[in-house]
Coordinates of C-alpha atoms in Angstrom, one line a residue:
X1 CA 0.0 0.0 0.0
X2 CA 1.3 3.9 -0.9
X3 CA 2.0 5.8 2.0
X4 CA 0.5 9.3 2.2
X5 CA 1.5 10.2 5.6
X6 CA 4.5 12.1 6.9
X7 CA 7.5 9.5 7.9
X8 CA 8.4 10.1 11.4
X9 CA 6.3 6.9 12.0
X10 CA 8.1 3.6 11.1
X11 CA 5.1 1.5 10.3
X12 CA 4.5 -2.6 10.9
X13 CA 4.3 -5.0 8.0
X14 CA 1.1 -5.6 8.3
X15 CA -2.2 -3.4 8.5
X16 CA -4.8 -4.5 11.1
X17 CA -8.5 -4.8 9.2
X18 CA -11.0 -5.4 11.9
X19 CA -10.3 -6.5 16.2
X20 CA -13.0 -8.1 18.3
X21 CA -12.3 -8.1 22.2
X22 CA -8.3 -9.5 22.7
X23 CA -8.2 -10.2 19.1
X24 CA -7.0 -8.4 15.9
X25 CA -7.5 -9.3 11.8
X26 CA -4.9 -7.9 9.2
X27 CA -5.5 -7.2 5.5
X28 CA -4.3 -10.8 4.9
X29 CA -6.8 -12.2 7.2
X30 CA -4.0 -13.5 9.8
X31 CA -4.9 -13.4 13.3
X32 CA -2.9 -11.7 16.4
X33 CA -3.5 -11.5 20.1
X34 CA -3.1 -8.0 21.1
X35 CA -1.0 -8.0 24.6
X36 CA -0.4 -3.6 23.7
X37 CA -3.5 -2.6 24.4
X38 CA -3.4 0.0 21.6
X39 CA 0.3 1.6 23.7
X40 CA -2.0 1.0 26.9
X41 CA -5.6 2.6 25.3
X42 CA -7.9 -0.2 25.0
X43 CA -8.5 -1.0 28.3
X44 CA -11.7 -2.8 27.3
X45 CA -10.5 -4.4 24.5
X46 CA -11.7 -3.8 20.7
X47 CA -15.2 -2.9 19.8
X48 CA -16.5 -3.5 23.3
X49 CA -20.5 -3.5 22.5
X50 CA -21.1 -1.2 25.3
X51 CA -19.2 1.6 24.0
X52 CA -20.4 0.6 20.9
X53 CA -23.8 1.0 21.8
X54 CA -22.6 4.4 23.7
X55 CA -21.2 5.9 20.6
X56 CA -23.9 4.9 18.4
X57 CA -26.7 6.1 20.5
X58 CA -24.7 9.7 20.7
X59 CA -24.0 10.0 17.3
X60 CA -27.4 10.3 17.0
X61 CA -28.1 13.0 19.1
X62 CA -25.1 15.7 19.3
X63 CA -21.8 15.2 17.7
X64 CA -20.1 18.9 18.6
X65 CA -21.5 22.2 19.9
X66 CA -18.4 24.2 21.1
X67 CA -17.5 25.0 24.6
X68 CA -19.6 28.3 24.4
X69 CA -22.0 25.2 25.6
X70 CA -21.8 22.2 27.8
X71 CA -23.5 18.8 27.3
X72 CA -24.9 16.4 29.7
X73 CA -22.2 13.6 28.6
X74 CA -19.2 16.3 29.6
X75 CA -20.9 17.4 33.3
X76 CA -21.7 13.6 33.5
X77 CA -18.4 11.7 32.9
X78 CA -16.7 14.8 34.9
X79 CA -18.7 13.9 37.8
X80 CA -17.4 10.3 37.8
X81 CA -14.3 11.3 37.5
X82 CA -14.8 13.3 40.7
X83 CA -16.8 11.4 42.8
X84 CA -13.8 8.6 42.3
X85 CA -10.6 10.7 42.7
X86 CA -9.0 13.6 44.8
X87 CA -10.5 16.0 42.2
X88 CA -13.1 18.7 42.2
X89 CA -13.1 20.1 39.0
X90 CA -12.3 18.5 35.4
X91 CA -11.0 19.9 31.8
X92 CA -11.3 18.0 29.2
X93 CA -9.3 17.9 25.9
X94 CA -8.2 15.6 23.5
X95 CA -4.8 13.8 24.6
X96 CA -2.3 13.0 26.9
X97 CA -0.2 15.8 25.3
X98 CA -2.8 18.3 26.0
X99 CA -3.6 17.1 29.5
X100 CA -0.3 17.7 30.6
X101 CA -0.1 20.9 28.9
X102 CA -2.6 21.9 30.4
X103 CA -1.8 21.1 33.9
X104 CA 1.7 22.8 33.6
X105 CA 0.0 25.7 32.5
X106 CA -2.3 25.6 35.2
X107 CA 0.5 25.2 37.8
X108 CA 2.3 27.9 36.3
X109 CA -1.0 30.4 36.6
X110 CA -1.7 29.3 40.1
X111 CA 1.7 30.4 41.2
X112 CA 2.1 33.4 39.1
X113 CA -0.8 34.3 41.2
X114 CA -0.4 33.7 44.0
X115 CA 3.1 34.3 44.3
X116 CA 4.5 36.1 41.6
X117 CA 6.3 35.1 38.3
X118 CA 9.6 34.5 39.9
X119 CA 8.0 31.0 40.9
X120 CA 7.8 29.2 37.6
X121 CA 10.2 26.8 38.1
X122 CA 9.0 22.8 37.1
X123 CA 10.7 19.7 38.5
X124 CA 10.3 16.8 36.6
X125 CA 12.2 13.5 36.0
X126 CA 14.9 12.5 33.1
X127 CA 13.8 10.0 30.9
X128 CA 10.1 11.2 31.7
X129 CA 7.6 11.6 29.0
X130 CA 5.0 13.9 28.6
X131 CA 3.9 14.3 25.4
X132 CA 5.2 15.9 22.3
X133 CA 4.2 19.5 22.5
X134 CA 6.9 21.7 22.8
X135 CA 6.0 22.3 26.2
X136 CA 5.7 18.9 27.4
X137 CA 8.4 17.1 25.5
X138 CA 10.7 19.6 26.9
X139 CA 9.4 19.0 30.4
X140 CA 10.0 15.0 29.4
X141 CA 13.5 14.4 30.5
X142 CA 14.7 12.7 26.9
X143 CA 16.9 14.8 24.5
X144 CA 15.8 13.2 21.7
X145 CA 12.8 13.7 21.5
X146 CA 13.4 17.7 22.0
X147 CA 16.8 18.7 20.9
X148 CA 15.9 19.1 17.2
X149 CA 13.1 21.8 18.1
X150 CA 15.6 24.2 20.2
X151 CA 15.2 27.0 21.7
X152 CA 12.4 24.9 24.2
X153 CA 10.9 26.4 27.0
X154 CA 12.7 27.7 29.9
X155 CA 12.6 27.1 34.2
X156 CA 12.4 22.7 33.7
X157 CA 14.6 21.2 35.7
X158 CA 15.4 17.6 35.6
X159 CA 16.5 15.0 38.6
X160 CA 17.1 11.4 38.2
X161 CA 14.0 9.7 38.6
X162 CA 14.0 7.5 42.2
X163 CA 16.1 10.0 43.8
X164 CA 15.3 11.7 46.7
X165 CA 18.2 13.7 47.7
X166 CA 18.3 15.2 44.0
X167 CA 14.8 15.9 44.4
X168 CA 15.1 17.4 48.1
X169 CA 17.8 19.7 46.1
X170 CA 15.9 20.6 43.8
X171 CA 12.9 22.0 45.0
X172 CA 12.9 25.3 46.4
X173 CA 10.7 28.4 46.9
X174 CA 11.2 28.9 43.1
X175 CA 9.1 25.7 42.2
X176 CA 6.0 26.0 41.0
X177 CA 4.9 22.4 40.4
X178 CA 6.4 18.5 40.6
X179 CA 5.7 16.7 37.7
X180 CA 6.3 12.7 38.1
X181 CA 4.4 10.2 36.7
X182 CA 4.0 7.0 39.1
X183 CA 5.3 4.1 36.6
X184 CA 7.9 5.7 34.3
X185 CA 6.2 4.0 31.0
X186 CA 7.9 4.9 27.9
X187 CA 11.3 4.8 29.8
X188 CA 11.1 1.0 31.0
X189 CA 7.9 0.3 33.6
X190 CA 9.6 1.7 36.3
X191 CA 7.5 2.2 39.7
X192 CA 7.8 5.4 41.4
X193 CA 8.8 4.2 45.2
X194 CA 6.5 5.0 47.8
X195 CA 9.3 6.8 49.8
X196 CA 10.0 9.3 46.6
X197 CA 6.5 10.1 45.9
X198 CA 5.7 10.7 49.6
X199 CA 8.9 12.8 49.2
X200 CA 7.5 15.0 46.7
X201 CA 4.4 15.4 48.4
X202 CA 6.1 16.6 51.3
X203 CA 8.8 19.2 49.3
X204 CA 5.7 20.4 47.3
X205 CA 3.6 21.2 51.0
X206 CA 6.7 23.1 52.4
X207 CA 7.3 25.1 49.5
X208 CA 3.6 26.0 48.3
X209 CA 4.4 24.1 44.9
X210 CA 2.1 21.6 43.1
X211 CA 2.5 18.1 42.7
X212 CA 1.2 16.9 38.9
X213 CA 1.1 13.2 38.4
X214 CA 1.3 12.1 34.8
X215 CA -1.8 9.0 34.8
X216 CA -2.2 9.4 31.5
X217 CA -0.4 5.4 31.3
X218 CA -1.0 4.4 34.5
X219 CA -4.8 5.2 35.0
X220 CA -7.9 4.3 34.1
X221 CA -7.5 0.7 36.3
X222 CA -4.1 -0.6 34.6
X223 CA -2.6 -1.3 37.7
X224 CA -5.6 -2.9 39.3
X225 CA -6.7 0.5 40.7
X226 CA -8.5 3.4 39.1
X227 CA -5.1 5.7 39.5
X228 CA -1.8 4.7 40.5
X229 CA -1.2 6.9 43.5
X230 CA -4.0 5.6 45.6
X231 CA -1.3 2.5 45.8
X232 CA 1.5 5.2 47.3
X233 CA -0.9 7.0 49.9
X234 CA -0.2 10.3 48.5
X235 CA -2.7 13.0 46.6
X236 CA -1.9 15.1 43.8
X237 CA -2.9 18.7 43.0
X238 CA -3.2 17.6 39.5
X239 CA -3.5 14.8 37.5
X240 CA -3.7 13.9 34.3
X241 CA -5.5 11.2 32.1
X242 CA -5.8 9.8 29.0
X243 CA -5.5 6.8 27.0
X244 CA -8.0 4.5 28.6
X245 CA -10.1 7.2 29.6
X246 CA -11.3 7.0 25.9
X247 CA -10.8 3.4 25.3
X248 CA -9.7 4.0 21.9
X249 CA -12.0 7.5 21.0
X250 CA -9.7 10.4 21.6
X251 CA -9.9 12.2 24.7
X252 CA -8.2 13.8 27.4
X253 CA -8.5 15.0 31.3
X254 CA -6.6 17.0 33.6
X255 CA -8.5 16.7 37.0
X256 CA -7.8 19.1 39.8
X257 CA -8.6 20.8 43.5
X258 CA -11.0 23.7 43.2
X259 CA -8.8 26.2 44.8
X260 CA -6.3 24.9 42.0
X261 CA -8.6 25.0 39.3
X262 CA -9.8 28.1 40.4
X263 CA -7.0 29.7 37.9
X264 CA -8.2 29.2 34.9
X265 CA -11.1 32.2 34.5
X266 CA -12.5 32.3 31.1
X267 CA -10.4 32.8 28.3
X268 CA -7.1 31.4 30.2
X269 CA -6.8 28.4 28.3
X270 CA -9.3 26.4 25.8
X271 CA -10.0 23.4 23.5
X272 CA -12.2 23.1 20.3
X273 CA -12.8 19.5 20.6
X274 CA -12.6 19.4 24.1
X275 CA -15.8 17.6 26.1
X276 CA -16.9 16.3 22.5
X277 CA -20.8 14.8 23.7
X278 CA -19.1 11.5 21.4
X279 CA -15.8 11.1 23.4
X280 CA -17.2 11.8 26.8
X281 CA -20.4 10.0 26.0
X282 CA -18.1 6.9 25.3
X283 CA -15.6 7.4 28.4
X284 CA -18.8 7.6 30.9
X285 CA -19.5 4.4 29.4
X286 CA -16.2 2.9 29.8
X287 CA -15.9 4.3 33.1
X288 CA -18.5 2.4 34.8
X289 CA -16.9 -0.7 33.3
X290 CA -13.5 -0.4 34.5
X291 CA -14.3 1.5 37.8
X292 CA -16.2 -2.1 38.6
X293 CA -14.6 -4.2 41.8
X294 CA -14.9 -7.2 38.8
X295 CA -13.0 -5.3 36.7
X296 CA -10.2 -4.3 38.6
X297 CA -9.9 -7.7 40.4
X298 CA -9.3 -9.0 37.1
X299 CA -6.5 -6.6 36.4
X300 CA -5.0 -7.7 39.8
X301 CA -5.4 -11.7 39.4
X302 CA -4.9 -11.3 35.7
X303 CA -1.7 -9.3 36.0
X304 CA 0.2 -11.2 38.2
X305 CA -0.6 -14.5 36.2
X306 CA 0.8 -12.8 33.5
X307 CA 3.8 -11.6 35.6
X308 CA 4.7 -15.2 36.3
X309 CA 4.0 -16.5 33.2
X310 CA 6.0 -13.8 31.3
X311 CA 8.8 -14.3 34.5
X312 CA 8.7 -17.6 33.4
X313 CA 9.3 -17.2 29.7
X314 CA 12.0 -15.1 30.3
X315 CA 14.1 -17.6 32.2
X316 CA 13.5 -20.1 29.9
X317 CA 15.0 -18.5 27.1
X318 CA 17.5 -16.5 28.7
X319 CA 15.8 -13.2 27.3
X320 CA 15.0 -11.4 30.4
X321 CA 15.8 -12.6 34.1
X322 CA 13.2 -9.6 35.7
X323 CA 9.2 -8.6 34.6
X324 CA 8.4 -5.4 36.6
X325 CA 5.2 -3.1 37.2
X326 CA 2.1 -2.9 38.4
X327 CA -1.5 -4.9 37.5
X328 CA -1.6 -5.7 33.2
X329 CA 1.2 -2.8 32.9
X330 CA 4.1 -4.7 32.9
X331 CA 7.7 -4.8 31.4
X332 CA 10.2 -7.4 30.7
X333 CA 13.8 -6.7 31.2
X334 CA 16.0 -7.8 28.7
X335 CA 19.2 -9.5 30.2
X336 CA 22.8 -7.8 29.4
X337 CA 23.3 -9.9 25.9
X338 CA 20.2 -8.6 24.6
X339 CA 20.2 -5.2 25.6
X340 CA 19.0 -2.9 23.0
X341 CA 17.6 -5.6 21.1
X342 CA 13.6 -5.2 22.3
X343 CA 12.4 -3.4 18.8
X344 CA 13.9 -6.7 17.2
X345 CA 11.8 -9.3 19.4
X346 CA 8.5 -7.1 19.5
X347 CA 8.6 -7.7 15.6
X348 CA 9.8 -11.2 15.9
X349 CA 6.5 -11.4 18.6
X350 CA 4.0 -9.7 15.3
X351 CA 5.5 -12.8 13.1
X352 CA 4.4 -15.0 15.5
X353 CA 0.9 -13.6 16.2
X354 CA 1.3 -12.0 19.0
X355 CA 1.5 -7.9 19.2
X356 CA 3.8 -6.6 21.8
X357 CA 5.3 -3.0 22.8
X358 CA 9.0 -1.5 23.7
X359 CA 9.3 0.3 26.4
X360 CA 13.0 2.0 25.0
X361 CA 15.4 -0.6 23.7
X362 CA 15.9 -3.0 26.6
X363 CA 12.3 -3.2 27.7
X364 CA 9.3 -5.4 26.6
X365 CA 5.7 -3.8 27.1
X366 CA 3.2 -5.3 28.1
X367 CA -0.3 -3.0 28.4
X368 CA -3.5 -5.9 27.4
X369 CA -7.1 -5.4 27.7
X370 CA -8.1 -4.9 31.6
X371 CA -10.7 -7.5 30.2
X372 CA -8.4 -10.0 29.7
X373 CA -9.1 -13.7 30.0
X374 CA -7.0 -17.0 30.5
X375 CA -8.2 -18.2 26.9
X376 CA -6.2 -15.3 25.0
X377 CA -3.7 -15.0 27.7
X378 CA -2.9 -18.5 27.1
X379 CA -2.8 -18.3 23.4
X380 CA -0.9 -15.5 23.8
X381 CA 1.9 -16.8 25.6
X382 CA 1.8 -19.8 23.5
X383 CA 2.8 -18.0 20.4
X384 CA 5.3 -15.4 22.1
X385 CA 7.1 -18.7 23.6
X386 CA 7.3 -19.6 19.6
X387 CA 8.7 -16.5 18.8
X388 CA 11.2 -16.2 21.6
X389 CA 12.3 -19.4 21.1
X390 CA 12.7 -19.1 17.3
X391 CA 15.0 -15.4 18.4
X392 CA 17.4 -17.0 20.6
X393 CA 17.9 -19.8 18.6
X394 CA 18.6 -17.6 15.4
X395 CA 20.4 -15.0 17.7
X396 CA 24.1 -13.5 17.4
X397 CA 24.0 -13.5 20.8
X398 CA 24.5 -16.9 23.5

């Protein structure tokens, strides 16, 4: 097939047709078992009837009115999203991007507020990601994703992530906001400790700053909870959401206090799309699904049978000694003669049948349906044992 479409996106060989539940059809009419979740957005699975039947039954009513209006299916999913969290107030957009842009605006207005514009400093982590606006891939601690658009935004400072005395250093009356997301996802599934994001609670209290947590992978019930940081015993200011929120239809959320929301007056920030009655008629929907004890008991029971499966897989064939995360967000550590290598077996996984993510180049992602049964996991596992096998027997490496 031509390609049409810009090329900073390396495409797979294949091009998915149709998906049902755990299960996707190419062009070909070949079969997979989809253990990445879309990069962690189908938290339902594919075509789940229930947000089919929300979409449909929305698309017949309203599809966009502007934020000159609200609509029942914004003040409704808003609510639930309340109700359930730390949160009083809600602003929806259309991404993880611009939910985190958002909130760093936000944390920046608050303090210039209340405090002046000298305190506009952000904290955040290196080898965080945030999105790719030029705000937020500059506030993501990875240089390649933002060197190329220099000059970036100014007052981000980065401290390793884990680290408590660099973060005790860095924070200081010039900090406006903490940004840390609670599983580093796109660096590696790596778990905040409870210690460092009780740390940055702390910092933020003594020095009137805000602490942002980045849920945008993490929420939305991946790690057997509806948000990550009621595992840590710590509340944010802000938080942000996307992803699963949508289950596949674009949306995004940043959620905050009131007194914190509270700085954005009309006119201080916007978004066309924003609260679309389609994309917030669909999360509602796929809220009540994943919010249910059934639901996230599954993620819990499912996850860590998938944890020892994939644990054991990995000794097996020598490819990765340690699985690490939280619930059915989970990543495989490649061991030192495969480092760097993780691109090459996620494709050697899509040969198989079996679609798989990278979390970086030493890192296998797993992010499945929170739906997930024994069936597909089986089946799953079954051909990603082929295809492992198959790699270290064909490898360079011992």
């Amino acid at each position: 097939m031509q390609n049409y479409l810009t090329p900073n996106f390396a495409f797979a060989p294949m091009i998915p047709e149709r998906a049902s539940g755990n299960r996707v059809w190419d062009t070909e009419g070949r079969e997979y078992i989809d253990f990445s979740g879309g990069i962690a957005v189908n938290a339902l699975g594919h075509c789940h009837p229930a947000l089919v039947d929300a979409l449909n039954a929305q698309m017949h009513k309203l599809w966009h009115i502007s934020n000159i209006y609200t609509t029942r299916p914004a003040q409704e999913l808003a609510q639930k999203l309340v109700a359930n969290s730390f949160a009083d107030k809600v602003f929806f957009c259309n991404s993880g991007a611009e939910a985190n842009e958002a909130a760093l605006k936000l944390a920046r207005k608050y303090a210039r507020d209340r405090f002046g514009g000298s305190k506009s400093e952000i904290v955040a982590c290196i080898n965080s990601f945030h999105g790719r606006t030029l705000f937020t891939v500059s506030v993501g601690g990875q240089p390649k994703y933002s060197k190329d658009y220099a000059p970036l935004p100014q007052g981000i400072t980065h401290v390793p992530f884990n680290d408590i005395a660099a973060l005790e250093a860095a924070v200081g009356e010039q900090t406006c906001a903490v940004i840390i997301e609670p599983i580093q996802g796109e660096s590696g599934i790596l778990p905040a400790t409870a210690e460092y994001l009780q740390t940055a609670r702390r910092l933020c209290d003594r020095h009137n700053a805000l602490l942002i947590l980045d849920e945008v992978q993490t929420g939305m019930g991946h790690t057997g909870r509806l948000f990550a940081y009621e595992h840590y015993g710590v509340v944010p200011d802000i938080l942000s959401s996307a992803k699963a929120l949508g289950c596949g239809f674009p949306i995004g959320a940043m959620l905050a206090k009131e007194e914190v929301a509270a700085a954005f007056q009309p006119g201080t920030h916007g978004s066309t799309f924003g609260g679309n009655p389609m994309a917030c008629a669909v999360g509602s929907r796929a809220f009540d699904i994943i919010n249910a004890p059934e639901t996230l008991h599954n993620v819990r029971r499912q996850g860590q049978k998938l944890q020892t499966a994939l644990l054991d897989l990995g000794r097996k064939t020598g490819l990765f000694p340690q699985v690490r995360g939280m619930g059915l967000l989970l990543g495989c550590v490649l061991d030192a003669p495969y480092r760097g290598r993780a691109s090459e077996i996620a494709a050697a996984a899509l040969k198989h049948g079996v679609m798989i993510l990278v979390a970086g180049t030493d890192v296998l992602r797993f992010a499945p349906s929170l739906l997930l049964n024994d069936e597909d996991m089986a089946e799953g596992l079954a051909r990603l044992g082929n295809a492992l096998t198959k790699f270290t027997a064909t490898s360079d490496n011992p």
